[in-house]
Amino acid sequence: KNEVEQSPQNLTAQEGEFITINCSYSVGISALHWLQQHPGGGIVSLFMLSSGKKKHGRLIATINIQEKHSSLHITASHPRDSAVYICAVPNSGGGADGLTFGKGTHLIIQP
Amino acid sequence: NAGVMQNPRHLVRRRGQEARLRCSPMKGHSHVYWYRQLPEEGLKFMVYLQKENIIDESGMPKERFSAEFPKEGPSILRIQQVVRGDSAAYFCASSPQSFNEKLFFGSGTQLSVL
């Protein structure tokens, strides 16, 4: 069963700062998900990636399959980016099963 | 195209009652996943279904919990004889074709057991 470690657990930064959130997993995978959970509880899928890098607006996600590591970056951070960011990978790596989630990174961006 | 719809948004039950949570996936999505988020804890996988089939229920307690995704209608997560420890947010997600595609989440059902 895959295990996921995220860091940092909590992060407070000033508006405009560059943010990096890290995710490591134990079993080789076919794809990794980054999710965002807002204070109201809703969950949004930000990225699903299996190699390289993806960019969407101010968000960038990278993955290194060999090192079993992914990072989520936020450029020019804004208070509306405040949320919990969650990394998730397939339970057994690539089979037809559900996801194992990291504990999440609680991000607060102060104006 | 409506997103993943979950209802009810909030559900209050007394100990011993049954809870039924519904999830209508996005149009064209045939894969449904249920996740549970206990207070102050992360999301945990419960069950993965395709139309009329349970693919993986390894995260679902063996007793009192069941799930279905019939040919017609929403997916249902049923919890019988609820206990206080079942109080949690239950999220449903769907994807178009396979597990290796982007997931779309519903807003969740907050279950409170009194």
PDB file of C-alpha atoms in Angstrom:
ATOM      1  CA  LYS A   1       0.000   0.000   0.000  1.00  0.00           C
ATOM      2  CA  ASN A   2       1.276   3.409  -0.921  1.00  0.00           C
ATOM      3  CA  GLU A   3       2.213   5.880   1.764  1.00  0.00           C
ATOM      4  CA  VAL A   4       2.231   9.627   1.221  1.00  0.00           C
ATOM      5  CA  GLU A   5       4.173  12.254   3.121  1.00  0.00           C
ATOM      6  CA  GLN A   6       3.552  15.956   2.644  1.00  0.00           C
ATOM      7  CA  SER A   7       5.566  18.899   3.883  1.00  0.00           C
ATOM      8  CA  PRO A   8       5.229  21.345   5.376  1.00  0.00           C
ATOM      9  CA  GLN A   9       2.124  20.535   7.391  1.00  0.00           C
ATOM     10  CA  ASN A  10       1.402  24.226   7.955  1.00  0.00           C
ATOM     11  CA  LEU A  11       2.658  27.224   6.029  1.00  0.00           C
ATOM     12  CA  THR A  12       1.983  30.909   6.573  1.00  0.00           C
ATOM     13  CA  ALA A  13       3.379  33.388   4.066  1.00  0.00           C
ATOM     14  CA  GLN A  14       2.955  36.964   2.941  1.00  0.00           C
ATOM     15  CA  GLU A  15       1.073  37.914  -0.178  1.00  0.00           C
ATOM     16  CA  GLY A  16       3.322  37.751  -3.213  1.00  0.00           C
ATOM     17  CA  GLU A  17       5.647  35.079  -1.904  1.00  0.00           C
ATOM     18  CA  PHE A  18       6.601  31.989  -3.904  1.00  0.00           C
ATOM     19  CA  ILE A  19       5.164  28.884  -2.279  1.00  0.00           C
ATOM     20  CA  THR A  20       6.419  25.310  -2.504  1.00  0.00           C
ATOM     21  CA  ILE A  21       4.632  22.256  -1.120  1.00  0.00           C
ATOM     22  CA  ASN A  22       6.273  18.851  -1.286  1.00  0.00           C
ATOM     23  CA  CYS A  23       4.920  15.327  -1.592  1.00  0.00           C
ATOM     24  CA  SER A  24       6.750  11.998  -1.395  1.00  0.00           C
ATOM     25  CA  TYR A  25       5.272   8.556  -1.883  1.00  0.00           C
ATOM     26  CA  SER A  26       6.534   5.029  -1.343  1.00  0.00           C
ATOM     27  CA  VAL A  27       5.271   2.945  -4.280  1.00  0.00           C
ATOM     28  CA  GLY A  28       5.846   3.692  -7.945  1.00  0.00           C
ATOM     29  CA  ILE A  29       2.729   5.192  -9.483  1.00  0.00           C
ATOM     30  CA  SER A  30       1.012   5.824 -12.776  1.00  0.00           C
ATOM     31  CA  ALA A  31      -0.253   9.296 -11.837  1.00  0.00           C
ATOM     32  CA  LEU A  32      -0.356  11.741  -8.930  1.00  0.00           C
ATOM     33  CA  HIS A  33      -3.123  14.166  -8.017  1.00  0.00           C
ATOM     34  CA  TRP A  34      -2.936  17.574  -6.382  1.00  0.00           C
ATOM     35  CA  LEU A  35      -6.166  18.724  -4.757  1.00  0.00           C
ATOM     36  CA  GLN A  36      -7.244  21.948  -3.093  1.00  0.00           C
ATOM     37  CA  GLN A  37      -9.742  21.978  -0.226  1.00  0.00           C
ATOM     38  CA  HIS A  38     -11.247  25.336   0.673  1.00  0.00           C
ATOM     39  CA  PRO A  39     -12.231  26.368   4.197  1.00  0.00           C
ATOM     40  CA  GLY A  40     -15.849  25.598   3.302  1.00  0.00           C
ATOM     41  CA  GLY A  41     -14.850  21.993   2.611  1.00  0.00           C
ATOM     42  CA  GLY A  42     -15.195  21.806  -1.163  1.00  0.00           C
ATOM     43  CA  ILE A  43     -12.469  19.883  -3.000  1.00  0.00           C
ATOM     44  CA  VAL A  44     -11.111  20.848  -6.379  1.00  0.00           C
ATOM     45  CA  SER A  45      -8.740  18.785  -8.457  1.00  0.00           C
ATOM     46  CA  LEU A  46      -5.840  21.015  -9.491  1.00  0.00           C
ATOM     47  CA  PHE A  47      -3.606  18.644 -11.406  1.00  0.00           C
ATOM     48  CA  MET A  48      -3.188  15.045 -12.373  1.00  0.00           C
ATOM     49  CA  LEU A  49       0.293  14.310 -13.663  1.00  0.00           C
ATOM     50  CA  SER A  50       2.386  11.308 -14.503  1.00  0.00           C
ATOM     51  CA  SER A  51       5.614  12.963 -15.623  1.00  0.00           C
ATOM     52  CA  GLY A  52       7.357  16.288 -16.001  1.00  0.00           C
ATOM     53  CA  LYS A  53       5.537  19.479 -15.259  1.00  0.00           C
ATOM     54  CA  LYS A  54       2.116  21.066 -15.620  1.00  0.00           C
ATOM     55  CA  LYS A  55       1.129  24.709 -15.296  1.00  0.00           C
ATOM     56  CA  HIS A  56      -2.231  26.342 -14.762  1.00  0.00           C
ATOM     57  CA  GLY A  57      -2.235  30.059 -14.138  1.00  0.00           C
ATOM     58  CA  ARG A  58      -0.040  30.728 -11.097  1.00  0.00           C
ATOM     59  CA  LEU A  59       0.107  27.064 -10.146  1.00  0.00           C
ATOM     60  CA  ILE A  60       2.865  24.721 -11.261  1.00  0.00           C
ATOM     61  CA  ALA A  61       3.155  21.016 -10.454  1.00  0.00           C
ATOM     62  CA  THR A  62       6.219  18.900 -11.054  1.00  0.00           C
ATOM     63  CA  ILE A  63       6.905  15.228 -10.561  1.00  0.00           C
ATOM     64  CA  ASN A  64      10.054  13.119 -10.464  1.00  0.00           C
ATOM     65  CA  ILE A  65       9.014   9.515 -10.959  1.00  0.00           C
ATOM     66  CA  GLN A  66      12.463   8.093 -10.171  1.00  0.00           C
ATOM     67  CA  GLU A  67      12.663   9.928  -6.852  1.00  0.00           C
ATOM     68  CA  LYS A  68       8.958   9.372  -6.062  1.00  0.00           C
ATOM     69  CA  HIS A  69       8.514  13.058  -5.353  1.00  0.00           C
ATOM     70  CA  SER A  70       6.249  15.852  -6.503  1.00  0.00           C
ATOM     71  CA  SER A  71       6.084  19.565  -5.769  1.00  0.00           C
ATOM     72  CA  LEU A  72       3.315  22.115  -6.059  1.00  0.00           C
ATOM     73  CA  HIS A  73       4.387  25.723  -6.544  1.00  0.00           C
ATOM     74  CA  ILE A  74       2.324  28.887  -6.298  1.00  0.00           C
ATOM     75  CA  THR A  75       3.784  32.054  -7.801  1.00  0.00           C
ATOM     76  CA  ALA A  76       2.738  35.534  -6.665  1.00  0.00           C
ATOM     77  CA  SER A  77       0.630  34.067  -3.870  1.00  0.00           C
ATOM     78  CA  HIS A  78      -2.626  35.752  -2.899  1.00  0.00           C
ATOM     79  CA  PRO A  79      -4.871  35.495   0.175  1.00  0.00           C
ATOM     80  CA  ARG A  80      -7.445  33.631  -1.917  1.00  0.00           C
ATOM     81  CA  ASP A  81      -4.867  30.825  -2.289  1.00  0.00           C
ATOM     82  CA  SER A  82      -5.379  30.087   1.415  1.00  0.00           C
ATOM     83  CA  ALA A  83      -6.593  26.492   1.559  1.00  0.00           C
ATOM     84  CA  VAL A  84      -5.481  22.952   2.315  1.00  0.00           C
ATOM     85  CA  TYR A  85      -3.447  21.391  -0.487  1.00  0.00           C
ATOM     86  CA  ILE A  86      -3.536  17.623  -0.692  1.00  0.00           C
ATOM     87  CA  CYS A  87      -1.405  15.203  -2.629  1.00  0.00           C
ATOM     88  CA  ALA A  88      -2.911  11.830  -3.589  1.00  0.00           C
ATOM     89  CA  VAL A  89      -1.608   8.697  -5.305  1.00  0.00           C
ATOM     90  CA  PRO A  90      -3.159   5.353  -6.285  1.00  0.00           C
ATOM     91  CA  ASN A  91      -3.402   2.950  -3.331  1.00  0.00           C
ATOM     92  CA  SER A  92      -1.268   0.283  -4.935  1.00  0.00           C
ATOM     93  CA  GLY A  93       0.605   2.367  -7.456  1.00  0.00           C
ATOM     94  CA  GLY A  94      -1.274   1.947 -10.647  1.00  0.00           C
ATOM     95  CA  GLY A  95      -4.003  -0.576 -10.282  1.00  0.00           C
ATOM     96  CA  ALA A  96      -7.691   0.009 -10.533  1.00  0.00           C
ATOM     97  CA  ASP A  97      -8.241   1.180  -6.988  1.00  0.00           C
ATOM     98  CA  GLY A  98      -8.771   4.333  -4.989  1.00  0.00           C
ATOM     99  CA  LEU A  99      -6.388   6.987  -3.793  1.00  0.00           C
ATOM    100  CA  THR A 100      -4.184   7.351  -0.744  1.00  0.00           C
ATOM    101  CA  PHE A 101      -4.048  10.940   0.466  1.00  0.00           C
ATOM    102  CA  GLY A 102      -1.424  12.965   2.220  1.00  0.00           C
ATOM    103  CA  LYS A 103      -2.458  14.722   5.420  1.00  0.00           C
ATOM    104  CA  GLY A 104      -2.513  18.019   3.581  1.00  0.00           C
ATOM    105  CA  THR A 105      -0.646  21.306   3.832  1.00  0.00           C
ATOM    106  CA  HIS A 106      -2.569  24.118   5.505  1.00  0.00           C
ATOM    107  CA  LEU A 107      -1.572  27.269   3.645  1.00  0.00           C
ATOM    108  CA  ILE A 108      -2.390  30.767   4.874  1.00  0.00           C
ATOM    109  CA  ILE A 109      -1.454  33.760   2.766  1.00  0.00           C
ATOM    110  CA  GLN A 110      -1.569  36.995   4.703  1.00  0.00           C
ATOM    111  CA  PRO A 111      -2.252  40.304   2.948  1.00  0.00           C
TER     112      PRO A 111
ATOM    113  CA  ASN B   1     -22.797  20.309 -17.626  1.00  0.00           C
ATOM    114  CA  ALA B   2     -23.608  20.009 -13.956  1.00  0.00           C
ATOM    115  CA  GLY B   3     -20.834  18.893 -11.652  1.00  0.00           C
ATOM    116  CA  VAL B   4     -20.897  15.989  -9.254  1.00  0.00           C
ATOM    117  CA  MET B   5     -24.016  16.340  -7.143  1.00  0.00           C
ATOM    118  CA  GLN B   6     -24.201  15.042  -3.620  1.00  0.00           C
ATOM    119  CA  ASN B   7     -27.206  15.131  -1.369  1.00  0.00           C
ATOM    120  CA  PRO B   8     -28.105  15.831   1.218  1.00  0.00           C
ATOM    121  CA  ARG B   9     -25.493  18.435   2.072  1.00  0.00           C
ATOM    122  CA  HIS B  10     -26.077  17.880   5.774  1.00  0.00           C
ATOM    123  CA  LEU B  11     -27.586  14.810   7.390  1.00  0.00           C
ATOM    124  CA  VAL B  12     -28.386  14.380  11.058  1.00  0.00           C
ATOM    125  CA  ARG B  13     -29.117  10.932  12.422  1.00  0.00           C
ATOM    126  CA  ARG B  14     -29.553   9.433  15.854  1.00  0.00           C
ATOM    127  CA  ARG B  15     -27.538   6.431  16.892  1.00  0.00           C
ATOM    128  CA  GLY B  16     -28.993   3.250  15.428  1.00  0.00           C
ATOM    129  CA  GLN B  17     -30.665   4.905  12.450  1.00  0.00           C
ATOM    130  CA  GLU B  18     -29.718   4.425   8.816  1.00  0.00           C
ATOM    131  CA  ALA B  19     -27.958   7.048   6.706  1.00  0.00           C
ATOM    132  CA  ARG B  20     -28.249   7.127   2.920  1.00  0.00           C
ATOM    133  CA  LEU B  21     -25.914   9.374   0.992  1.00  0.00           C
ATOM    134  CA  ARG B  22     -26.422   9.989  -2.704  1.00  0.00           C
ATOM    135  CA  CYS B  23     -23.996  10.897  -5.435  1.00  0.00           C
ATOM    136  CA  SER B  24     -24.831  11.712  -9.027  1.00  0.00           C
ATOM    137  CA  PRO B  25     -21.640  11.728 -11.094  1.00  0.00           C
ATOM    138  CA  MET B  26     -20.987  14.159 -13.887  1.00  0.00           C
ATOM    139  CA  LYS B  27     -22.722  13.321 -17.129  1.00  0.00           C
ATOM    140  CA  GLY B  28     -20.780  10.692 -19.019  1.00  0.00           C
ATOM    141  CA  HIS B  29     -18.783   9.578 -15.990  1.00  0.00           C
ATOM    142  CA  SER B  30     -19.037   5.885 -15.186  1.00  0.00           C
ATOM    143  CA  HIS B  31     -16.515   5.711 -12.337  1.00  0.00           C
ATOM    144  CA  VAL B  32     -17.467   6.759  -8.813  1.00  0.00           C
ATOM    145  CA  TYR B  33     -15.350   6.926  -5.680  1.00  0.00           C
ATOM    146  CA  TRP B  34     -16.416   7.500  -2.084  1.00  0.00           C
ATOM    147  CA  TYR B  35     -14.076   9.069   0.474  1.00  0.00           C
ATOM    148  CA  ARG B  36     -14.512   9.876   4.143  1.00  0.00           C
ATOM    149  CA  GLN B  37     -12.931  12.739   6.046  1.00  0.00           C
ATOM    150  CA  LEU B  38     -13.078  12.415   9.809  1.00  0.00           C
ATOM    151  CA  PRO B  39     -12.784  15.613  11.889  1.00  0.00           C
ATOM    152  CA  GLU B  40      -9.193  16.890  11.909  1.00  0.00           C
ATOM    153  CA  GLU B  41      -8.076  13.997   9.702  1.00  0.00           C
ATOM    154  CA  GLY B  42      -7.233  13.529   6.057  1.00  0.00           C
ATOM    155  CA  LEU B  43      -9.321  11.961   3.354  1.00  0.00           C
ATOM    156  CA  LYS B  44      -9.584   8.174   3.354  1.00  0.00           C
ATOM    157  CA  PHE B  45     -10.613   6.015   0.419  1.00  0.00           C
ATOM    158  CA  MET B  46     -13.701   3.893   1.006  1.00  0.00           C
ATOM    159  CA  VAL B  47     -14.954   2.345  -2.223  1.00  0.00           C
ATOM    160  CA  TYR B  48     -14.581   2.516  -6.001  1.00  0.00           C
ATOM    161  CA  LEU B  49     -17.506   1.579  -8.236  1.00  0.00           C
ATOM    162  CA  GLN B  50     -18.314   1.401 -11.885  1.00  0.00           C
ATOM    163  CA  LYS B  51     -21.843   1.035 -13.158  1.00  0.00           C
ATOM    164  CA  GLU B  52     -23.384  -1.989 -11.392  1.00  0.00           C
ATOM    165  CA  ASN B  53     -19.984  -3.187 -10.130  1.00  0.00           C
ATOM    166  CA  ILE B  54     -17.904  -2.709  -7.022  1.00  0.00           C
ATOM    167  CA  ILE B  55     -14.282  -2.590  -8.152  1.00  0.00           C
ATOM    168  CA  ASP B  56     -12.519  -1.997  -4.838  1.00  0.00           C
ATOM    169  CA  GLU B  57     -14.136  -1.799  -1.415  1.00  0.00           C
ATOM    170  CA  SER B  58     -10.969  -2.295   0.586  1.00  0.00           C
ATOM    171  CA  GLY B  59     -11.410   1.002   2.443  1.00  0.00           C
ATOM    172  CA  MET B  60     -14.960   0.386   3.552  1.00  0.00           C
ATOM    173  CA  PRO B  61     -15.764  -1.159   6.954  1.00  0.00           C
ATOM    174  CA  LYS B  62     -17.029  -4.709   6.524  1.00  0.00           C
ATOM    175  CA  GLU B  63     -20.068  -4.196   8.691  1.00  0.00           C
ATOM    176  CA  ARG B  64     -22.866  -1.639   8.459  1.00  0.00           C
ATOM    177  CA  PHE B  65     -21.487   0.031   5.317  1.00  0.00           C
ATOM    178  CA  SER B  66     -22.523  -0.754   1.756  1.00  0.00           C
ATOM    179  CA  ALA B  67     -22.370   1.010  -1.579  1.00  0.00           C
ATOM    180  CA  GLU B  68     -24.013   0.621  -4.944  1.00  0.00           C
ATOM    181  CA  PHE B  69     -23.999   2.298  -8.316  1.00  0.00           C
ATOM    182  CA  PRO B  70     -27.001   1.014 -10.248  1.00  0.00           C
ATOM    183  CA  LYS B  71     -27.456   1.132 -13.994  1.00  0.00           C
ATOM    184  CA  GLU B  72     -29.908   3.974 -13.547  1.00  0.00           C
ATOM    185  CA  GLY B  73     -29.762   6.595 -10.834  1.00  0.00           C
ATOM    186  CA  PRO B  74     -27.193   7.855  -8.384  1.00  0.00           C
ATOM    187  CA  SER B  75     -24.601   5.973  -6.417  1.00  0.00           C
ATOM    188  CA  ILE B  76     -25.707   5.313  -2.853  1.00  0.00           C
ATOM    189  CA  LEU B  77     -23.547   4.936   0.233  1.00  0.00           C
ATOM    190  CA  ARG B  78     -25.582   3.331   2.992  1.00  0.00           C
ATOM    191  CA  ILE B  79     -24.614   3.227   6.635  1.00  0.00           C
ATOM    192  CA  GLN B  80     -26.806   1.083   8.846  1.00  0.00           C
ATOM    193  CA  GLN B  81     -27.141   1.470  12.615  1.00  0.00           C
ATOM    194  CA  VAL B  82     -25.003   4.603  12.688  1.00  0.00           C
ATOM    195  CA  VAL B  83     -22.719   5.314  15.626  1.00  0.00           C
ATOM    196  CA  ARG B  84     -21.140   8.582  16.746  1.00  0.00           C
ATOM    197  CA  GLY B  85     -17.844   7.567  15.146  1.00  0.00           C
ATOM    198  CA  ASP B  86     -19.511   7.658  11.732  1.00  0.00           C
ATOM    199  CA  SER B  87     -19.811  11.442  12.000  1.00  0.00           C
ATOM    200  CA  ALA B  88     -17.682  12.774   9.172  1.00  0.00           C
ATOM    201  CA  ALA B  89     -17.737  14.443   5.792  1.00  0.00           C
ATOM    202  CA  TYR B  90     -18.357  11.965   2.984  1.00  0.00           C
ATOM    203  CA  PHE B  91     -17.138  12.991  -0.457  1.00  0.00           C
ATOM    204  CA  CYS B  92     -17.952  11.450  -3.768  1.00  0.00           C
ATOM    205  CA  ALA B  93     -15.799  11.857  -6.868  1.00  0.00           C
ATOM    206  CA  SER B  94     -16.271  10.750 -10.435  1.00  0.00           C
ATOM    207  CA  SER B  95     -14.097  10.311 -13.487  1.00  0.00           C
ATOM    208  CA  PRO B  96     -14.896   9.684 -17.146  1.00  0.00           C
ATOM    209  CA  GLN B  97     -13.324   6.423 -18.157  1.00  0.00           C
ATOM    210  CA  SER B  98     -10.743   5.103 -15.753  1.00  0.00           C
ATOM    211  CA  PHE B  99      -9.067   5.623 -12.437  1.00  0.00           C
ATOM    212  CA  ASN B 100      -6.140   7.372 -14.056  1.00  0.00           C
ATOM    213  CA  GLU B 101      -8.064  10.428 -15.058  1.00  0.00           C
ATOM    214  CA  LYS B 102      -8.752  13.704 -13.347  1.00  0.00           C
ATOM    215  CA  LEU B 103     -11.303  13.435 -10.561  1.00  0.00           C
ATOM    216  CA  PHE B 104     -14.262  15.723 -10.059  1.00  0.00           C
ATOM    217  CA  PHE B 105     -15.487  16.024  -6.502  1.00  0.00           C
ATOM    218  CA  GLY B 106     -18.903  16.691  -5.092  1.00  0.00           C
ATOM    219  CA  SER B 107     -19.429  19.176  -2.270  1.00  0.00           C
ATOM    220  CA  GLY B 108     -19.721  16.405   0.261  1.00  0.00           C
ATOM    221  CA  THR B 109     -22.310  15.278   2.790  1.00  0.00           C
ATOM    222  CA  GLN B 110     -21.682  16.196   6.403  1.00  0.00           C
ATOM    223  CA  LEU B 111     -23.084  13.396   8.543  1.00  0.00           C
ATOM    224  CA  SER B 112     -23.694  14.148  12.199  1.00  0.00           C
ATOM    225  CA  VAL B 113     -24.725  11.330  14.514  1.00  0.00           C
ATOM    226  CA  LEU B 114     -26.357  12.426  17.753  1.00  0.00           C
TER     227      LEU B 114
END
